[in-house]
């Protein structure tokens, strides 16, 4: 098992894979390999997603951030903590080369026959993980040579049409029954030889880790994967006070009312609690972990995640959920099989389709449009046929929705098109948002929620494809950003203004590339880290300089070649793409720096290049300074100096 | 107006306003302290140069606000009254103007509201000029009337000629304090003796 080094976003969060969904975040955790602590991985945040467990170090996130793929995890254990020992979750890797285990295969097969044999009967697909099942052999009836059973041979799906390779020695094809028998007996032998395997799954026979054919996983998961497993004896939490086994979703004990989320050592005030939460633990530290290439760690034993600030129970629950759902299988899955209806229609539509390709001109275009509409109709029609299909073709439907929205908005004016695009694309982002639900509930995790929100907003801002900051001329008021952000969330899990402001204030602390800035008037704006007042002034002055070159629109009484033009905040906002408030504040800032000066007239407040103070006027001297100079002068005169 | 009458004598060539005078923002009070200080300094220099050019010794505020000193008709921009007062306060700190005590002098300032003396030469500088003049003309130890000094034939051609009476008296008082002169006589016919 590998702890792979991962790349982080600008907001120092892990980059998610496509389809990956964040489930839970907890801070103040440490990593262990076996019984030993991993140095440099002792204080960080752990991100549980549908695909991975990511650890991001707090001190040096860029160098010490690793991820563990859930698909490499065989099983996981929960340890509630004892006295000074923090609660831990142990992840035990799969053995390196595992061959298939027959009993589970068979149980899977029976399932499959009961359940979804219909959907599979015409799509023989073998499970990639079953490929190492080559140890079974069949003995040729002609020459008695021991041939290996082909790797892609699956006793469950094999039928009369399954191609069988001939004997390697004599070239005579075996009968299906013969090979089938050999495969099953081979697998039986294996199961008997390795009893430890089967016994190591005490309760995971159904939900677990055993490989099964892909499509069956899908159907099983969809059918039997409730978000919170309810009747599972394992998922109850034992109350630390009265030992009553509570339902996992309860936050306090049903009998004695004691808090179940173990934060005994953390008072409500998160700031002070941070100090007495230990990032040190008495456990031994491993000296030099086996580093492979760049920050990845090869772990032969189990990996432990130590929760020093609680959150382990929710993490455990969500981990269990995601191990059950096994979303990572979807990632490698081929697109959902096109419905049989399509196949039925195919012969009838194929001939006009082919002729349509040849057709030229308007007729050809119309034919193309017709085909496309038919295809769209098919996608929508099949998508809503049942829930399973909808899930399978979710990608197609989202893509279609986006395409439609783009088509719709192409007619409207540019602004609304832009907004529509934002809305449509926010759909894909929905899965990755931070919610109060994802980070653990309770008082002390408020700061964690805020820091996650802070990172989330920073990502939203710096995302190049969305270009929120760029569109606003590199600077945006906090209120505008808040509105945009909530809109991008698609109307769910909206962020309160208070939380938003608090999150924005954390950027500096979290070393994120955006900053909150408060103007003298109290207006709060958001801007990139690299944006300085000097750069802004430079841009303003360059623009004002341009006005010396181009004649003004109407006659002006002053010498515009010498003084240029005065500009209002409105003009500045138009020029730089800022909002009016921002433009005003920036101009005032430039005035404060002495770069521009003001002119109040009938046309309002205008700003000019500062021709008043060109540096030719000496600053006012204080009385003391003047006296001193007079003394020096007098002394010089009298020849003392 | 006293200022205008004295101005007429020297106004043979038109006054050349500085560059800032045609800069629209020059007529708005600046909020930036450094810029504001520069603005006041430039205005101060402008007022003094203007007064020197036109030989203005006393300035009636309300009349001056409409004169082309503070009102650029071409730009249609003017320095507002509060800003003028602020400017005068600034100049007063520098010793460049002084508020005339109400209705004093030859009485011309009485009807025009506030009047200020514009010291494009300070009384001390005037005192030095007078002393120099007295020395050069060999009148040390002699007695001169104040009128003679200001308006008399003897000073014609020098800078002292046409000086405002009150400014002249202030300058003479400087000399008196130094012990170089003595003033005697009544209000109308004051005489001064130089030592």
Short mmCIF file of N, CA, C and O in Angstrom, two decimals, chain A residues 557-559 562-563 588 590-603 605 608-614 616-621 626, chain B residues 18-43 73-78 90 93-94:
data_model
loop_
_atom_site.label_atom_id
_atom_site.label_comp_id
_atom_site.label_asym_id
_atom_site.label_seq_id
_atom_site.Cartn_x
_atom_site.Cartn_y
_atom_site.Cartn_z
N UNK A 557 -11.65 74.08 -21.51
CA UNK A 557 -10.94 75.37 -21.45
C UNK A 557 -9.47 75.24 -21.06
O UNK A 557 -8.71 76.15 -21.29
N UNK A 558 -9.11 74.13 -20.47
CA UNK A 558 -7.71 74.03 -20.04
C UNK A 558 -6.87 73.32 -21.10
O UNK A 558 -7.41 72.77 -22.06
N UNK A 559 -5.62 73.33 -20.91
CA UNK A 559 -4.70 72.73 -21.86
C UNK A 559 -4.63 71.23 -21.59
O UNK A 559 -3.89 70.78 -20.72
N UNK A 562 -1.42 69.36 -21.52
CA UNK A 562 -0.57 69.52 -20.35
C UNK A 562 -1.14 68.82 -19.13
O UNK A 562 -0.42 68.17 -18.39
N UNK A 563 -2.45 68.95 -18.94
CA UNK A 563 -3.03 68.44 -17.70
C UNK A 563 -3.86 67.18 -17.88
O UNK A 563 -4.23 66.55 -16.91
N UNK A 588 -9.32 57.10 -3.95
CA UNK A 588 -9.00 57.77 -2.69
C UNK A 588 -7.65 57.29 -2.17
O UNK A 588 -6.88 58.07 -1.62
N UNK A 590 -5.18 56.31 -4.03
CA UNK A 590 -4.16 56.95 -4.85
C UNK A 590 -3.98 58.40 -4.41
O UNK A 590 -2.87 58.94 -4.39
N UNK A 591 -5.09 59.02 -4.04
CA UNK A 591 -5.00 60.41 -3.57
C UNK A 591 -4.19 60.46 -2.27
O UNK A 591 -3.36 61.35 -2.08
N UNK A 592 -4.46 59.49 -1.43
CA UNK A 592 -3.76 59.45 -0.16
C UNK A 592 -2.26 59.32 -0.37
O UNK A 592 -1.46 59.85 0.39
N UNK A 593 -1.90 58.59 -1.42
CA UNK A 593 -0.49 58.44 -1.72
C UNK A 593 0.07 59.65 -2.45
O UNK A 593 1.24 59.68 -2.80
N UNK A 594 -0.81 60.61 -2.75
CA UNK A 594 -0.34 61.82 -3.41
C UNK A 594 -0.16 61.69 -4.91
O UNK A 594 0.44 62.54 -5.53
N UNK A 595 -0.69 60.59 -5.48
CA UNK A 595 -0.51 60.39 -6.91
C UNK A 595 -1.53 61.18 -7.71
O UNK A 595 -1.24 61.65 -8.81
N UNK A 596 -2.71 61.34 -7.16
CA UNK A 596 -3.73 62.10 -7.86
C UNK A 596 -4.25 63.18 -6.92
O UNK A 596 -4.01 63.15 -5.72
N UNK A 597 -4.95 64.15 -7.51
CA UNK A 597 -5.58 65.15 -6.68
C UNK A 597 -7.02 65.32 -7.12
O UNK A 597 -7.40 64.85 -8.19
N UNK A 598 -7.79 65.95 -6.31
CA UNK A 598 -9.23 65.98 -6.56
C UNK A 598 -9.68 67.32 -7.10
O UNK A 598 -9.03 68.34 -6.91
N UNK A 599 -10.82 67.29 -7.75
CA UNK A 599 -11.44 68.52 -8.17
C UNK A 599 -12.94 68.34 -7.97
O UNK A 599 -13.55 67.45 -8.56
N UNK A 600 -13.49 69.18 -7.11
CA UNK A 600 -14.92 69.11 -6.89
C UNK A 600 -15.58 70.18 -7.72
O UNK A 600 -15.26 71.36 -7.60
N UNK A 601 -16.45 69.79 -8.59
CA UNK A 601 -17.11 70.76 -9.44
C UNK A 601 -18.55 70.41 -9.62
O UNK A 601 -19.10 69.56 -8.91
N UNK A 602 -19.16 71.05 -10.60
CA UNK A 602 -20.56 70.77 -10.87
C UNK A 602 -20.74 69.35 -11.37
O UNK A 602 -21.76 68.73 -11.17
N UNK A 603 -19.70 68.82 -12.02
CA UNK A 603 -19.81 67.48 -12.60
C UNK A 603 -19.47 66.39 -11.59
O UNK A 603 -19.36 65.24 -11.95
N UNK A 605 -17.11 64.76 -8.30
CA UNK A 605 -15.72 64.65 -7.87
C UNK A 605 -14.88 64.03 -8.99
O UNK A 605 -15.18 62.94 -9.47
N UNK A 608 -7.46 64.05 -10.86
CA UNK A 608 -6.45 64.46 -11.84
C UNK A 608 -5.09 63.94 -11.42
O UNK A 608 -4.87 63.64 -10.25
N UNK A 609 -4.21 63.92 -12.38
CA UNK A 609 -2.82 63.70 -12.02
C UNK A 609 -2.41 64.85 -11.11
O UNK A 609 -2.83 65.98 -11.31
N UNK A 610 -1.65 64.52 -10.10
CA UNK A 610 -1.34 65.55 -9.11
C UNK A 610 -0.31 66.54 -9.66
O UNK A 610 0.89 66.35 -9.53
N UNK A 611 -0.84 67.63 -10.26
CA UNK A 611 0.07 68.66 -10.75
C UNK A 611 0.28 69.74 -9.69
O UNK A 611 0.99 70.71 -9.91
N UNK A 612 -0.38 69.56 -8.56
CA UNK A 612 -0.21 70.55 -7.51
C UNK A 612 1.09 70.29 -6.76
O UNK A 612 1.91 71.16 -6.58
N UNK A 613 1.20 69.02 -6.35
CA UNK A 613 2.41 68.68 -5.61
C UNK A 613 3.32 67.88 -6.54
O UNK A 613 3.23 66.68 -6.65
N UNK A 614 4.17 68.58 -7.25
CA UNK A 614 5.07 67.90 -8.18
C UNK A 614 6.42 67.64 -7.53
O UNK A 614 7.40 67.37 -8.19
N UNK A 616 8.06 69.95 -6.08
CA UNK A 616 8.88 71.16 -6.12
C UNK A 616 8.64 72.03 -4.89
O UNK A 616 9.26 73.06 -4.73
N UNK A 617 7.71 71.62 -4.05
CA UNK A 617 7.46 72.39 -2.84
C UNK A 617 8.05 71.63 -1.67
O UNK A 617 7.77 70.46 -1.48
N UNK A 618 8.83 72.31 -0.92
CA UNK A 618 9.47 71.64 0.22
C UNK A 618 8.43 71.37 1.30
O UNK A 618 7.54 72.19 1.51
N UNK A 619 8.54 70.26 1.95
CA UNK A 619 7.59 69.99 3.03
C UNK A 619 7.76 71.01 4.15
O UNK A 619 8.82 71.60 4.33
N UNK A 620 6.66 71.20 4.86
CA UNK A 620 6.69 72.20 5.94
C UNK A 620 7.73 71.84 6.97
O UNK A 620 7.82 70.69 7.40
N UNK A 621 8.49 72.83 7.36
CA UNK A 621 9.49 72.57 8.39
C UNK A 621 8.90 72.92 9.74
O UNK A 621 8.19 73.90 9.88
N UNK A 626 13.58 74.73 12.04
CA UNK A 626 13.99 76.05 11.57
C UNK A 626 15.00 76.68 12.53
O UNK A 626 15.98 77.27 12.11
N UNK B 18 0.98 81.54 -12.87
CA UNK B 18 1.75 80.29 -12.96
C UNK B 18 0.92 79.19 -13.62
O UNK B 18 -0.28 79.33 -13.84
N UNK B 19 1.59 78.10 -13.90
CA UNK B 19 1.00 76.97 -14.59
C UNK B 19 -0.23 76.42 -13.85
O UNK B 19 -1.25 76.09 -14.45
N UNK B 20 -0.12 76.34 -12.54
CA UNK B 20 -1.20 75.73 -11.76
C UNK B 20 -2.51 76.50 -11.90
O UNK B 20 -3.58 75.94 -11.70
N UNK B 21 -2.39 77.80 -12.23
CA UNK B 21 -3.58 78.63 -12.28
C UNK B 21 -4.56 78.10 -13.33
O UNK B 21 -5.76 78.27 -13.22
N UNK B 22 -4.04 77.43 -14.36
CA UNK B 22 -4.94 76.88 -15.37
C UNK B 22 -5.19 75.40 -15.16
O UNK B 22 -5.60 74.70 -16.08
N UNK B 23 -4.92 74.91 -13.97
CA UNK B 23 -5.18 73.51 -13.66
C UNK B 23 -6.45 73.43 -12.82
O UNK B 23 -6.49 73.96 -11.71
N UNK B 24 -7.49 72.84 -13.34
CA UNK B 24 -8.79 72.90 -12.66
C UNK B 24 -8.76 72.43 -11.21
O UNK B 24 -9.42 73.02 -10.35
N UNK B 25 -7.99 71.39 -10.93
CA UNK B 25 -8.01 70.85 -9.58
C UNK B 25 -7.35 71.77 -8.57
O UNK B 25 -7.50 71.57 -7.36
N UNK B 26 -6.67 72.80 -9.08
CA UNK B 26 -5.98 73.74 -8.19
C UNK B 26 -6.98 74.52 -7.34
O UNK B 26 -6.65 75.03 -6.29
N UNK B 27 -8.21 74.58 -7.82
CA UNK B 27 -9.21 75.41 -7.15
C UNK B 27 -10.04 74.63 -6.15
O UNK B 27 -10.99 75.15 -5.59
N UNK B 28 -9.73 73.36 -5.98
CA UNK B 28 -10.45 72.55 -4.99
C UNK B 28 -9.52 72.26 -3.82
O UNK B 28 -8.35 71.94 -4.03
N UNK B 29 -10.08 72.35 -2.65
CA UNK B 29 -9.27 72.08 -1.47
C UNK B 29 -8.87 70.60 -1.48
O UNK B 29 -9.71 69.72 -1.58
N UNK B 30 -7.58 70.34 -1.39
CA UNK B 30 -7.10 68.97 -1.41
C UNK B 30 -7.20 68.36 -0.02
O UNK B 30 -6.98 69.04 0.98
N UNK B 31 -7.52 67.07 0.02
CA UNK B 31 -7.66 66.43 1.32
C UNK B 31 -6.36 65.79 1.77
O UNK B 31 -6.13 65.65 2.96
N UNK B 32 -5.56 65.38 0.81
CA UNK B 32 -4.28 64.80 1.18
C UNK B 32 -3.40 65.89 1.80
O UNK B 32 -3.26 66.98 1.25
N UNK B 33 -2.85 65.61 2.96
CA UNK B 33 -2.15 66.67 3.71
C UNK B 33 -0.95 67.20 2.94
O UNK B 33 -0.75 68.41 2.87
N UNK B 34 -0.18 66.32 2.35
CA UNK B 34 1.01 66.77 1.61
C UNK B 34 0.58 67.60 0.41
O UNK B 34 1.13 68.68 0.15
N UNK B 35 -0.39 67.09 -0.31
CA UNK B 35 -0.87 67.81 -1.47
C UNK B 35 -1.46 69.15 -1.05
O UNK B 35 -1.26 70.18 -1.71
N UNK B 36 -2.17 69.11 0.06
CA UNK B 36 -2.80 70.34 0.53
C UNK B 36 -1.74 71.39 0.88
O UNK B 36 -1.87 72.56 0.57
N UNK B 37 -0.69 70.94 1.51
CA UNK B 37 0.39 71.86 1.86
C UNK B 37 1.01 72.45 0.61
O UNK B 37 1.26 73.66 0.52
N UNK B 38 1.23 71.59 -0.37
CA UNK B 38 1.79 72.09 -1.63
C UNK B 38 0.85 73.08 -2.28
O UNK B 38 1.27 74.10 -2.83
N UNK B 39 -0.45 72.76 -2.19
CA UNK B 39 -1.43 73.65 -2.78
C UNK B 39 -1.40 75.02 -2.10
O UNK B 39 -1.37 76.06 -2.79
N UNK B 40 -1.36 75.00 -0.78
CA UNK B 40 -1.33 76.28 -0.05
C UNK B 40 -0.06 77.05 -0.38
O UNK B 40 -0.10 78.27 -0.58
N UNK B 41 1.06 76.36 -0.45
CA UNK B 41 2.32 77.04 -0.76
C UNK B 41 2.25 77.71 -2.12
O UNK B 41 2.69 78.85 -2.30
N UNK B 42 1.66 76.97 -3.06
CA UNK B 42 1.61 77.54 -4.41
C UNK B 42 0.66 78.71 -4.48
O UNK B 42 0.91 79.71 -5.16
N UNK B 43 -0.48 78.57 -3.78
CA UNK B 43 -1.42 79.69 -3.74
C UNK B 43 -0.77 80.91 -3.10
O UNK B 43 -0.91 82.04 -3.57
N UNK B 73 -11.74 82.94 -14.87
CA UNK B 73 -12.95 82.99 -15.68
C UNK B 73 -12.87 82.05 -16.88
O UNK B 73 -13.88 81.54 -17.35
N UNK B 74 -11.68 81.84 -17.38
CA UNK B 74 -11.55 80.99 -18.55
C UNK B 74 -11.93 79.53 -18.20
O UNK B 74 -12.59 78.84 -18.95
N UNK B 75 -11.50 79.09 -17.03
CA UNK B 75 -11.81 77.73 -16.60
C UNK B 75 -13.17 77.65 -15.92
O UNK B 75 -13.71 76.57 -15.75
N UNK B 76 -13.69 78.84 -15.53
CA UNK B 76 -14.88 78.90 -14.71
C UNK B 76 -14.66 78.14 -13.40
O UNK B 76 -15.47 77.32 -12.98
N UNK B 77 -13.50 78.35 -12.83
CA UNK B 77 -13.21 77.76 -11.51
C UNK B 77 -12.80 78.88 -10.57
O UNK B 77 -12.12 79.83 -10.98
N UNK B 78 -13.21 78.78 -9.34
CA UNK B 78 -12.83 79.80 -8.38
C UNK B 78 -12.51 79.17 -7.05
O UNK B 78 -12.97 78.07 -6.75
N UNK B 90 -3.00 80.33 6.54
CA UNK B 90 -1.71 79.70 6.25
C UNK B 90 -0.64 80.77 6.04
O UNK B 90 0.48 80.68 6.56
N UNK B 93 0.44 82.53 9.23
CA UNK B 93 1.44 81.80 10.02
C UNK B 93 2.84 82.06 9.49
O UNK B 93 3.81 82.04 10.22
N UNK B 94 2.91 82.28 8.19
CA UNK B 94 4.20 82.54 7.56
C UNK B 94 4.61 84.01 7.71
O UNK B 94 5.69 84.40 7.29
#
